[in-house]
PDB file of C-alpha atoms in Angstrom:
ATOM      1  CA  UNK A   1    -158.755  33.990  45.186  1.00  0.00           C
ATOM      2  CA  UNK A   2    -155.952  36.344  46.184  1.00  0.00           C
ATOM      3  CA  UNK A   3    -153.726  34.326  48.473  1.00  0.00           C
ATOM      4  CA  UNK A   4    -150.923  34.904  50.920  1.00  0.00           C
ATOM      5  CA  UNK A   5    -148.763  31.989  51.972  1.00  0.00           C
ATOM      6  CA  UNK A   6    -147.983  31.484  55.628  1.00  0.00           C
ATOM      7  CA  UNK A   7    -146.754  28.587  57.655  1.00  0.00           C
ATOM      8  CA  UNK A   8    -144.635  26.945  54.951  1.00  0.00           C
ATOM      9  CA  UNK A   9    -142.619  23.979  56.140  1.00  0.00           C
ATOM     10  CA  UNK A  10    -140.036  22.153  54.113  1.00  0.00           C
ATOM     11  CA  UNK A  11    -140.497  18.413  53.950  1.00  0.00           C
ATOM     12  CA  UNK A  12    -137.545  17.448  51.805  1.00  0.00           C
ATOM     13  CA  UNK A  13    -135.195  18.350  49.041  1.00  0.00           C
ATOM     14  CA  UNK A  14    -132.092  17.373  47.199  1.00  0.00           C
ATOM     15  CA  UNK A  15    -129.399  18.553  44.828  1.00  0.00           C
ATOM     16  CA  UNK A  16    -127.852  17.380  41.590  1.00  0.00           C
ATOM     17  CA  UNK A  17    -124.366  15.875  41.869  1.00  0.00           C
ATOM     18  CA  UNK A  18    -123.117  18.815  39.776  1.00  0.00           C
ATOM     19  CA  UNK A  19    -124.221  21.210  42.522  1.00  0.00           C
ATOM     20  CA  UNK A  20    -125.968  23.608  40.145  1.00  0.00           C
ATOM     21  CA  UNK A  21    -129.588  22.415  40.490  1.00  0.00           C
ATOM     22  CA  UNK A  22    -131.645  21.608  43.570  1.00  0.00           C
ATOM     23  CA  UNK A  23    -135.257  21.132  44.615  1.00  0.00           C
ATOM     24  CA  UNK A  24    -137.353  21.622  47.706  1.00  0.00           C
ATOM     25  CA  UNK A  25    -140.747  20.123  48.505  1.00  0.00           C
ATOM     26  CA  UNK A  26    -143.063  20.919  51.356  1.00  0.00           C
ATOM     27  CA  UNK A  27    -146.421  22.045  52.608  1.00  0.00           C
ATOM     28  CA  UNK A  28    -147.853  25.525  53.125  1.00  0.00           C
ATOM     29  CA  UNK A  29    -151.059  27.216  54.164  1.00  0.00           C
ATOM     30  CA  UNK A  30    -152.506  29.801  51.770  1.00  0.00           C
ATOM     31  CA  UNK A  31    -154.928  32.313  53.265  1.00  0.00           C
ATOM     32  CA  UNK A  32    -157.108  34.815  51.461  1.00  0.00           C
ATOM     33  CA  UNK A  33    -160.700  35.615  50.583  1.00  0.00           C
ATOM     34  CA  UNK A  34    -163.058  33.839  48.205  1.00  0.00           C
ATOM     35  CA  UNK A  35    -165.161  35.527  45.497  1.00  0.00           C
ATOM     36  CA  UNK A  36    -167.743  36.540  48.117  1.00  0.00           C
ATOM     37  CA  UNK A  37    -165.099  38.123  50.347  1.00  0.00           C
ATOM     38  CA  UNK A  38    -165.222  35.370  52.947  1.00  0.00           C
ATOM     39  CA  UNK A  39    -161.976  34.188  54.581  1.00  0.00           C
ATOM     40  CA  UNK A  40    -160.555  31.027  53.041  1.00  0.00           C
ATOM     41  CA  UNK A  41    -157.681  28.737  53.938  1.00  0.00           C
ATOM     42  CA  UNK A  42    -156.105  26.271  51.502  1.00  0.00           C
ATOM     43  CA  UNK A  43    -153.570  23.582  52.322  1.00  0.00           C
ATOM     44  CA  UNK A  44    -150.947  23.296  49.584  1.00  0.00           C
ATOM     45  CA  UNK A  45    -148.120  20.935  48.606  1.00  0.00           C
ATOM     46  CA  UNK A  46    -145.311  22.582  46.616  1.00  0.00           C
ATOM     47  CA  UNK A  47    -142.225  21.763  44.568  1.00  0.00           C
ATOM     48  CA  UNK A  48    -139.585  24.374  43.734  1.00  0.00           C
ATOM     49  CA  UNK A  49    -136.587  23.860  41.437  1.00  0.00           C
ATOM     50  CA  UNK A  50    -133.537  26.063  42.097  1.00  0.00           C
ATOM     51  CA  UNK A  51    -130.462  26.942  39.998  1.00  0.00           C
ATOM     52  CA  UNK A  52    -127.180  28.200  41.429  1.00  0.00           C
ATOM     53  CA  UNK A  53    -126.158  31.564  39.959  1.00  0.00           C
ATOM     54  CA  UNK A  54    -122.634  32.620  38.972  1.00  0.00           C
ATOM     55  CA  UNK A  55    -122.291  34.562  42.256  1.00  0.00           C
ATOM     56  CA  UNK A  56    -123.217  31.448  44.284  1.00  0.00           C
ATOM     57  CA  UNK A  57    -126.751  32.551  45.188  1.00  0.00           C
ATOM     58  CA  UNK A  58    -129.783  30.415  44.357  1.00  0.00           C
ATOM     59  CA  UNK A  59    -132.687  31.496  42.149  1.00  0.00           C
ATOM     60  CA  UNK A  60    -135.843  29.536  41.495  1.00  0.00           C
ATOM     61  CA  UNK A  61    -136.351  28.105  38.009  1.00  0.00           C
ATOM     62  CA  UNK A  62    -139.915  26.912  38.465  1.00  0.00           C
ATOM     63  CA  UNK A  63    -142.357  26.613  41.301  1.00  0.00           C
ATOM     64  CA  UNK A  64    -145.629  24.736  41.452  1.00  0.00           C
ATOM     65  CA  UNK A  65    -148.094  23.278  43.827  1.00  0.00           C
ATOM     66  CA  UNK A  66    -151.547  21.938  44.317  1.00  0.00           C
ATOM     67  CA  UNK A  67    -154.225  21.987  46.983  1.00  0.00           C
ATOM     68  CA  UNK A  68    -154.570  18.991  49.227  1.00  0.00           C
ATOM     69  CA  UNK A  69    -156.773  18.010  52.156  1.00  0.00           C
ATOM     70  CA  UNK A  70    -155.931  19.776  55.375  1.00  0.00           C
ATOM     71  CA  UNK A  71    -155.007  18.133  58.635  1.00  0.00           C
ATOM     72  CA  UNK A  72    -157.431  15.451  59.706  1.00  0.00           C
ATOM     73  CA  UNK A  73    -159.158  15.597  63.073  1.00  0.00           C
ATOM     74  CA  UNK A  74    -158.527  13.136  65.899  1.00  0.00           C
TER      75      UNK A  74
END
């Protein structure tokens, strides 16, 4: 499925005491179409690891996630 991520929301994160590595975790909604061309929505949990660059900006080292059940009804 080709997916586009929308509605990402950070849940947490942290940084190494050295200040050169950090991580963020959160949830996102991935939208796209399935193999039959029908709209599809996946709920995803993600983890991203970041490294501070020499100029002070942050660049991701690795990023991963997995599908999880969507919001539950009332």
